[in-house]
Amino acid sequence: MHSTDKHNPLKAVLFDVDGTLADTEQDGHRPAFNAAFQEFGLSWHWDIPLYGRLLQITGGKERIRFYIEQHAPKALNRTDLDEWIASLHKTKTRHFKKLMEQGDIPLRPGVKRLIHELRSKNIKIAIATTTTPENVTYLLQSVLGKDSIDLFDVIGAGDIVPMKKPAPDIYFWVLEKLKLAPSQCIAIEDSENGLLAALAADLPTLITVNNYTRQQNFNGALAVLSDLGEPEQNFTQISDNPQLVDKHWIDAETLQQLIKT
Ligand code: XBP
Ligand code: MG
């Protein structure tokens, strides 16, 4: 290890998307699913509490199948079930795109600032998400500008791996593309499923919670925060990591310190 590596071991930050970069679930994915159900002539409606329960299943197609099993088992008799779910989900993605184009869902506090700081310090940034790859583009274009996808060194998304979070597969895939060891990286996640996936890939993981995930179990995380914070909008620490006592927003230096321990 070079001496600079000892002081600055962090080489990449792996961002989750939904709930971490932006609060896309409640007012993005959820209404997109409902619009697709309507377009398919279904009477299904996923309200906010029901959607919260369905979020335990990651991946939209997987979530629809789970809902069918629990609430609409008649659909299981369809001989074309896989194809039907796929086309329902494709319709959902089209509606999600429309919603992102309206641009009503902002990045969470600190995300833009941290992304640009990491880039300026030559720390790689990557995405590791279960969401459909196009959704990442739609969101980034809406909140960070047309070519913002190019800010990311690696993007791992959707069905690129067969098993979605809490399986670690997407993180293994991204680490392999980055050619880095997990100890050189930090994952930033918002959910228990995301944390389980990252920890199973041996990644030090920082959690920023949202309304859907606040009550979840985050044992094993480096710290649990309200958000990444900004100089003018400080984060609140939900965990009790003493390294963060005098910190008010997450920057590259804080991330370096967090993974040294
Ligand atoms: C969260 C998810 C996603 C979205 C839906 O992903 O579970 O499935 O809710 O996306 P992450 P699709 O937090 O890992 O970004 O409908 O495109 O599957
Ligand atoms: Mg998430």
mmCIF file of C-alpha atoms and ligand atoms in Angstrom:
data_model
loop_
_atom_site.group_PDB
_atom_site.id
_atom_site.type_symbol
_atom_site.label_atom_id
_atom_site.label_comp_id
_atom_site.label_asym_id
_atom_site.label_seq_id
_atom_site.Cartn_x
_atom_site.Cartn_y
_atom_site.Cartn_z
ATOM 1 C CA MET A 1 0.000 0.000 0.000
ATOM 2 C CA HIS A 2 1.286 3.499 -0.864
ATOM 3 C CA SER A 3 1.414 5.857 2.081
ATOM 4 C CA THR A 4 -1.281 8.053 0.471
ATOM 5 C CA ASP A 5 -3.463 4.929 0.271
ATOM 6 C CA LYS A 6 -3.045 4.453 4.015
ATOM 7 C CA HIS A 7 -4.299 7.978 4.652
ATOM 8 C CA ASN A 8 -6.867 7.964 1.893
ATOM 9 C CA PRO A 9 -8.067 4.370 1.563
ATOM 10 C CA LEU A 10 -11.371 5.370 -0.040
ATOM 11 C CA LYS A 11 -11.300 4.794 -3.798
ATOM 12 C CA ALA A 12 -15.000 4.603 -4.646
ATOM 13 C CA VAL A 13 -18.448 5.370 -3.321
ATOM 14 C CA LEU A 14 -21.273 3.065 -4.396
ATOM 15 C CA PHE A 15 -24.658 4.769 -4.331
ATOM 16 C CA ASP A 16 -27.994 3.051 -4.116
ATOM 17 C CA VAL A 17 -30.653 4.920 -6.130
ATOM 18 C CA ASP A 18 -34.238 4.695 -4.876
ATOM 19 C CA GLY A 19 -34.533 6.269 -1.450
ATOM 20 C CA THR A 20 -30.825 7.221 -1.394
ATOM 21 C CA LEU A 21 -30.205 9.572 -4.323
ATOM 22 C CA ALA A 22 -33.824 10.714 -4.296
ATOM 23 C CA ASP A 23 -37.126 9.820 -2.637
ATOM 24 C CA THR A 24 -38.452 8.151 -5.752
ATOM 25 C CA GLU A 25 -40.615 5.459 -4.193
ATOM 26 C CA GLN A 26 -43.704 7.221 -2.846
ATOM 27 C CA ASP A 27 -44.246 9.812 -5.583
ATOM 28 C CA GLY A 28 -42.352 8.173 -8.444
ATOM 29 C CA HIS A 29 -42.491 4.381 -8.554
ATOM 30 C CA ARG A 30 -45.767 4.020 -6.620
ATOM 31 C CA PRO A 31 -47.895 6.257 -8.899
ATOM 32 C CA ALA A 32 -46.168 4.742 -11.943
ATOM 33 C CA PHE A 33 -47.288 1.256 -10.848
ATOM 34 C CA ASN A 34 -50.824 2.564 -10.242
ATOM 35 C CA ALA A 35 -50.953 4.247 -13.664
ATOM 36 C CA ALA A 36 -49.872 0.970 -15.291
ATOM 37 C CA PHE A 37 -52.558 -0.952 -13.400
ATOM 38 C CA GLN A 38 -55.146 1.519 -14.635
ATOM 39 C CA GLU A 39 -53.896 1.259 -18.215
ATOM 40 C CA PHE A 40 -54.246 -2.536 -17.969
ATOM 41 C CA GLY A 41 -57.843 -2.171 -16.691
ATOM 42 C CA LEU A 42 -56.961 -3.542 -13.256
ATOM 43 C CA SER A 43 -58.699 -2.307 -10.109
ATOM 44 C CA TRP A 44 -55.465 -2.644 -8.097
ATOM 45 C CA HIS A 45 -54.297 0.440 -6.239
ATOM 46 C CA TRP A 46 -51.141 0.635 -4.141
ATOM 47 C CA ASP A 47 -51.685 3.246 -1.437
ATOM 48 C CA ILE A 48 -48.826 4.597 0.682
ATOM 49 C CA PRO A 49 -49.055 2.091 3.602
ATOM 50 C CA LEU A 50 -49.529 -0.921 1.282
ATOM 51 C CA TYR A 51 -46.598 0.218 -0.850
ATOM 52 C CA GLY A 52 -44.486 0.446 2.318
ATOM 53 C CA ARG A 53 -45.170 -3.247 2.964
ATOM 54 C CA LEU A 54 -44.557 -4.202 -0.663
ATOM 55 C CA LEU A 55 -41.155 -2.499 -0.575
ATOM 56 C CA GLN A 56 -39.810 -5.478 1.339
ATOM 57 C CA ILE A 57 -39.673 -7.085 -2.126
ATOM 58 C CA THR A 58 -37.073 -5.337 -4.265
ATOM 59 C CA GLY A 59 -37.526 -5.030 -8.010
ATOM 60 C CA GLY A 60 -40.751 -3.976 -9.701
ATOM 61 C CA LYS A 61 -41.536 -7.255 -11.493
ATOM 62 C CA GLU A 62 -40.826 -9.201 -8.304
ATOM 63 C CA ARG A 63 -43.025 -6.747 -6.341
ATOM 64 C CA ILE A 64 -45.941 -7.212 -8.767
ATOM 65 C CA ARG A 65 -45.648 -11.012 -8.523
ATOM 66 C CA PHE A 66 -45.581 -10.834 -4.721
ATOM 67 C CA TYR A 67 -48.696 -8.620 -4.759
ATOM 68 C CA ILE A 68 -50.492 -11.101 -7.021
ATOM 69 C CA GLU A 69 -49.627 -13.972 -4.697
ATOM 70 C CA GLN A 70 -50.897 -12.060 -1.662
ATOM 71 C CA HIS A 71 -53.843 -10.067 -3.007
ATOM 72 C CA ALA A 72 -54.880 -11.193 -6.491
ATOM 73 C CA PRO A 73 -54.083 -14.931 -6.714
ATOM 74 C CA LYS A 74 -56.517 -15.472 -9.638
ATOM 75 C CA ALA A 75 -53.910 -13.925 -11.916
ATOM 76 C CA LEU A 76 -51.616 -16.849 -11.066
ATOM 77 C CA ASN A 77 -53.751 -18.963 -13.424
ATOM 78 C CA ARG A 78 -52.565 -16.979 -16.424
ATOM 79 C CA THR A 79 -50.457 -19.169 -18.707
ATOM 80 C CA ASP A 80 -48.588 -16.061 -19.855
ATOM 81 C CA LEU A 81 -47.934 -14.749 -16.335
ATOM 82 C CA ASP A 82 -44.221 -13.953 -16.793
ATOM 83 C CA GLU A 83 -44.788 -12.098 -20.068
ATOM 84 C CA TRP A 84 -47.850 -10.316 -18.697
ATOM 85 C CA ILE A 85 -45.943 -9.093 -15.626
ATOM 86 C CA ALA A 86 -43.075 -8.011 -17.880
ATOM 87 C CA SER A 87 -45.395 -5.978 -20.093
ATOM 88 C CA LEU A 88 -47.236 -4.473 -17.107
ATOM 89 C CA HIS A 89 -43.843 -3.506 -15.706
ATOM 90 C CA LYS A 90 -42.731 -2.014 -19.014
ATOM 91 C CA THR A 91 -45.822 0.171 -18.925
ATOM 92 C CA LYS A 92 -44.904 1.162 -15.366
ATOM 93 C CA THR A 93 -41.412 2.170 -16.542
ATOM 94 C CA ARG A 94 -42.980 4.362 -19.249
ATOM 95 C CA HIS A 95 -45.075 6.135 -16.621
ATOM 96 C CA PHE A 96 -42.037 6.479 -14.345
ATOM 97 C CA LYS A 97 -40.189 8.167 -17.197
ATOM 98 C CA LYS A 98 -43.045 10.659 -17.636
ATOM 99 C CA LEU A 99 -43.039 11.428 -13.921
ATOM 100 C CA MET A 100 -39.269 11.970 -13.902
ATOM 101 C CA GLU A 101 -39.577 14.310 -16.898
ATOM 102 C CA GLN A 102 -41.898 16.488 -14.824
ATOM 103 C CA GLY A 103 -38.884 16.939 -12.550
ATOM 104 C CA ASP A 104 -40.773 17.110 -9.270
ATOM 105 C CA ILE A 105 -38.508 14.731 -7.356
ATOM 106 C CA PRO A 106 -35.302 16.413 -6.181
ATOM 107 C CA LEU A 107 -32.039 14.819 -5.112
ATOM 108 C CA ARG A 108 -31.794 14.284 -1.360
ATOM 109 C CA PRO A 109 -29.759 16.768 0.717
ATOM 110 C CA GLY A 110 -26.018 16.529 0.153
ATOM 111 C CA VAL A 111 -26.133 14.126 -2.800
ATOM 112 C CA LYS A 112 -25.185 16.585 -5.542
ATOM 113 C CA ARG A 113 -22.518 18.264 -3.412
ATOM 114 C CA LEU A 114 -20.929 14.931 -2.481
ATOM 115 C CA ILE A 115 -20.994 13.558 -6.039
ATOM 116 C CA HIS A 116 -19.159 16.626 -7.358
ATOM 117 C CA GLU A 117 -16.663 16.631 -4.486
ATOM 118 C CA LEU A 118 -15.842 12.944 -5.010
ATOM 119 C CA ARG A 119 -15.340 13.549 -8.742
ATOM 120 C CA SER A 120 -13.031 16.496 -8.068
ATOM 121 C CA LYS A 121 -10.947 14.345 -5.706
ATOM 122 C CA ASN A 122 -10.708 11.444 -8.157
ATOM 123 C CA ILE A 123 -12.720 9.127 -5.963
ATOM 124 C CA LYS A 124 -14.786 6.926 -8.244
ATOM 125 C CA ILE A 125 -18.552 6.917 -8.050
ATOM 126 C CA ALA A 126 -20.785 4.019 -8.950
ATOM 127 C CA ILE A 127 -24.403 2.984 -8.787
ATOM 128 C CA ALA A 128 -25.657 -0.316 -7.404
ATOM 129 C CA THR A 129 -29.427 -0.577 -7.651
ATOM 130 C CA THR A 130 -32.217 -3.045 -8.251
ATOM 131 C CA THR A 131 -34.174 -0.557 -10.321
ATOM 132 C CA THR A 132 -34.449 -0.751 -14.118
ATOM 133 C CA PRO A 133 -31.377 0.843 -15.831
ATOM 134 C CA GLU A 134 -33.511 3.342 -17.802
ATOM 135 C CA ASN A 135 -34.944 4.631 -14.517
ATOM 136 C CA VAL A 136 -31.454 5.643 -13.395
ATOM 137 C CA THR A 137 -31.032 7.652 -16.610
ATOM 138 C CA TYR A 138 -34.489 9.241 -16.291
ATOM 139 C CA LEU A 139 -33.820 10.295 -12.709
ATOM 140 C CA LEU A 140 -30.282 11.573 -13.282
ATOM 141 C CA GLN A 141 -31.265 13.533 -16.389
ATOM 142 C CA SER A 142 -34.114 15.108 -14.502
ATOM 143 C CA VAL A 143 -32.089 16.182 -11.452
ATOM 144 C CA LEU A 144 -28.469 16.504 -12.594
ATOM 145 C CA GLY A 145 -28.699 17.341 -16.297
ATOM 146 C CA LYS A 146 -28.556 15.621 -19.659
ATOM 147 C CA ASP A 147 -25.117 13.992 -19.541
ATOM 148 C CA SER A 148 -24.998 13.389 -15.786
ATOM 149 C CA ILE A 149 -24.991 9.626 -16.278
ATOM 150 C CA ASP A 150 -21.384 10.099 -17.450
ATOM 151 C CA LEU A 151 -20.396 11.278 -13.983
ATOM 152 C CA PHE A 152 -20.589 7.656 -12.840
ATOM 153 C CA ASP A 153 -17.720 5.255 -13.448
ATOM 154 C CA VAL A 154 -19.877 2.134 -13.183
ATOM 155 C CA ILE A 155 -23.634 1.634 -13.213
ATOM 156 C CA GLY A 156 -25.026 -1.660 -11.979
ATOM 157 C CA ALA A 157 -28.807 -1.836 -12.278
ATOM 158 C CA GLY A 158 -31.831 -4.109 -12.596
ATOM 159 C CA ASP A 159 -31.727 -7.548 -14.177
ATOM 160 C CA ILE A 160 -27.987 -7.380 -14.900
ATOM 161 C CA VAL A 161 -27.694 -9.910 -12.051
ATOM 162 C CA PRO A 162 -30.324 -12.591 -11.478
ATOM 163 C CA MET A 163 -30.745 -12.040 -7.724
ATOM 164 C CA LYS A 164 -31.767 -8.603 -6.461
ATOM 165 C CA LYS A 165 -31.042 -7.083 -3.049
ATOM 166 C CA PRO A 166 -30.821 -8.312 -0.265
ATOM 167 C CA ALA A 167 -28.595 -10.634 -2.338
ATOM 168 C CA PRO A 168 -25.116 -9.080 -2.702
ATOM 169 C CA ASP A 169 -24.860 -9.870 -6.451
ATOM 170 C CA ILE A 170 -25.228 -6.292 -7.742
ATOM 171 C CA TYR A 171 -22.470 -5.152 -5.368
ATOM 172 C CA PHE A 172 -20.169 -7.994 -6.449
ATOM 173 C CA TRP A 173 -20.830 -7.013 -10.071
ATOM 174 C CA VAL A 174 -20.005 -3.341 -9.452
ATOM 175 C CA LEU A 175 -16.873 -4.146 -7.398
ATOM 176 C CA GLU A 176 -15.628 -6.388 -10.167
ATOM 177 C CA LYS A 177 -16.117 -3.629 -12.769
ATOM 178 C CA LEU A 178 -14.387 -1.102 -10.491
ATOM 179 C CA LYS A 179 -11.549 -3.588 -9.880
ATOM 180 C CA LEU A 180 -11.530 -2.590 -6.223
ATOM 181 C CA ALA A 181 -11.718 -4.442 -2.932
ATOM 182 C CA PRO A 182 -14.733 -3.737 -0.694
ATOM 183 C CA SER A 183 -12.404 -2.252 1.960
ATOM 184 C CA GLN A 184 -11.533 0.535 -0.521
ATOM 185 C CA CYS A 185 -15.167 1.519 -0.944
ATOM 186 C CA ILE A 186 -18.228 2.745 0.898
ATOM 187 C CA ALA A 187 -21.808 1.928 0.008
ATOM 188 C CA ILE A 188 -24.546 4.463 0.724
ATOM 189 C CA GLU A 189 -27.960 2.873 1.206
ATOM 190 C CA ASP A 190 -31.374 3.749 2.612
ATOM 191 C CA SER A 191 -32.939 0.378 3.397
ATOM 192 C CA GLU A 192 -32.400 -2.798 5.365
ATOM 193 C CA ASN A 193 -32.465 -4.856 2.153
ATOM 194 C CA GLY A 194 -29.809 -2.577 0.689
ATOM 195 C CA LEU A 195 -27.687 -2.789 3.843
ATOM 196 C CA LEU A 196 -27.913 -6.587 3.878
ATOM 197 C CA ALA A 197 -26.781 -6.699 0.248
ATOM 198 C CA ALA A 198 -23.845 -4.360 0.840
ATOM 199 C CA LEU A 199 -22.726 -6.084 4.051
ATOM 200 C CA ALA A 200 -22.894 -9.480 2.364
ATOM 201 C CA ALA A 201 -20.407 -8.054 -0.162
ATOM 202 C CA ASP A 202 -18.220 -6.914 2.788
ATOM 203 C CA LEU A 203 -18.794 -3.226 2.042
ATOM 204 C CA PRO A 204 -18.636 -0.624 4.801
ATOM 205 C CA THR A 205 -22.078 0.975 4.562
ATOM 206 C CA LEU A 206 -23.511 4.342 5.509
ATOM 207 C CA ILE A 207 -27.286 4.642 5.853
ATOM 208 C CA THR A 208 -29.439 7.689 5.127
ATOM 209 C CA VAL A 209 -33.023 6.898 6.088
ATOM 210 C CA ASN A 210 -36.347 8.052 4.675
ATOM 211 C CA ASN A 211 -39.953 7.749 5.827
ATOM 212 C CA TYR A 212 -40.284 4.225 4.481
ATOM 213 C CA THR A 213 -37.094 2.901 6.068
ATOM 214 C CA ARG A 214 -36.598 4.872 9.324
ATOM 215 C CA GLN A 215 -37.820 1.996 11.540
ATOM 216 C CA GLN A 216 -35.778 -0.744 9.852
ATOM 217 C CA ASN A 217 -32.875 -2.653 11.387
ATOM 218 C CA PHE A 218 -29.518 -1.142 10.461
ATOM 219 C CA ASN A 219 -27.219 -3.269 12.583
ATOM 220 C CA GLY A 220 -23.788 -3.383 11.038
ATOM 221 C CA ALA A 221 -23.946 0.051 9.361
ATOM 222 C CA LEU A 222 -21.085 2.514 9.894
ATOM 223 C CA ALA A 223 -23.681 5.097 10.888
ATOM 224 C CA VAL A 224 -27.348 5.883 10.362
ATOM 225 C CA LEU A 225 -28.179 9.484 9.378
ATOM 226 C CA SER A 226 -31.230 11.486 8.418
ATOM 227 C CA ASP A 227 -29.479 12.388 5.127
ATOM 228 C CA LEU A 228 -26.024 13.382 3.895
ATOM 229 C CA GLY A 229 -26.518 16.936 5.150
ATOM 230 C CA GLU A 230 -25.487 20.304 3.792
ATOM 231 C CA PRO A 231 -23.588 23.179 5.410
ATOM 232 C CA GLU A 232 -26.905 25.027 5.584
ATOM 233 C CA GLN A 233 -29.039 21.939 6.350
ATOM 234 C CA ASN A 234 -27.172 19.656 8.755
ATOM 235 C CA PHE A 235 -27.874 15.940 9.087
ATOM 236 C CA THR A 236 -29.129 14.353 12.292
ATOM 237 C CA GLN A 237 -27.367 11.250 13.473
ATOM 238 C CA ILE A 238 -29.750 8.410 14.388
ATOM 239 C CA SER A 239 -26.928 6.041 15.361
ATOM 240 C CA ASP A 240 -24.287 7.009 17.932
ATOM 241 C CA ASN A 241 -21.047 6.880 15.986
ATOM 242 C CA PRO A 242 -18.621 9.115 17.990
ATOM 243 C CA GLN A 243 -16.680 9.938 14.783
ATOM 244 C CA LEU A 244 -19.652 11.965 13.599
ATOM 245 C CA VAL A 245 -20.331 13.905 16.783
ATOM 246 C CA ASP A 246 -18.832 17.145 15.464
ATOM 247 C CA LYS A 247 -19.823 16.568 11.850
ATOM 248 C CA HIS A 248 -22.772 18.223 10.204
ATOM 249 C CA TRP A 249 -22.556 17.051 6.606
ATOM 250 C CA ILE A 250 -20.864 14.125 4.886
ATOM 251 C CA ASP A 251 -17.875 14.999 2.728
ATOM 252 C CA ALA A 252 -15.034 12.962 1.222
ATOM 253 C CA GLU A 253 -12.828 13.452 4.262
ATOM 254 C CA THR A 254 -15.503 12.152 6.626
ATOM 255 C CA LEU A 255 -15.988 9.098 4.426
ATOM 256 C CA GLN A 256 -12.198 8.525 4.493
ATOM 257 C CA GLN A 257 -12.256 8.655 8.290
ATOM 258 C CA LEU A 258 -15.245 6.343 8.531
ATOM 259 C CA ILE A 259 -13.613 3.521 6.591
ATOM 260 C CA LYS A 260 -10.277 3.785 8.407
ATOM 261 C CA THR A 261 -11.892 2.391 11.546
HETATM 262 C C1 XBP B 1 -35.485 -0.057 -4.971
HETATM 263 C C2 XBP B 1 -36.446 -0.935 -5.606
HETATM 264 C C3 XBP B 1 -36.861 -0.755 -6.996
HETATM 265 C C4 XBP B 1 -37.952 0.222 -7.360
HETATM 266 C C5 XBP B 1 -38.664 -0.232 -8.607
HETATM 267 O O1 XBP B 1 -34.256 -0.108 -5.635
HETATM 268 O O2 XBP B 1 -36.842 -1.897 -5.006
HETATM 269 O O3 XBP B 1 -37.358 -2.001 -7.318
HETATM 270 O O4 XBP B 1 -38.918 0.323 -6.330
HETATM 271 O O5 XBP B 1 -37.815 -0.367 -9.677
HETATM 272 P P1 XBP B 1 -32.876 0.502 -5.007
HETATM 273 P P2 XBP B 1 -38.250 -1.254 -10.954
HETATM 274 O O6 XBP B 1 -33.184 1.095 -3.668
HETATM 275 O O7 XBP B 1 -31.952 -0.694 -4.935
HETATM 276 O O8 XBP B 1 -32.403 1.516 -6.002
HETATM 277 O O9 XBP B 1 -39.745 -1.210 -11.041
HETATM 278 O O10 XBP B 1 -37.587 -0.618 -12.121
HETATM 279 O O11 XBP B 1 -37.766 -2.667 -10.739
HETATM 280 MG MG MG B 2 -32.921 2.019 -1.862
#
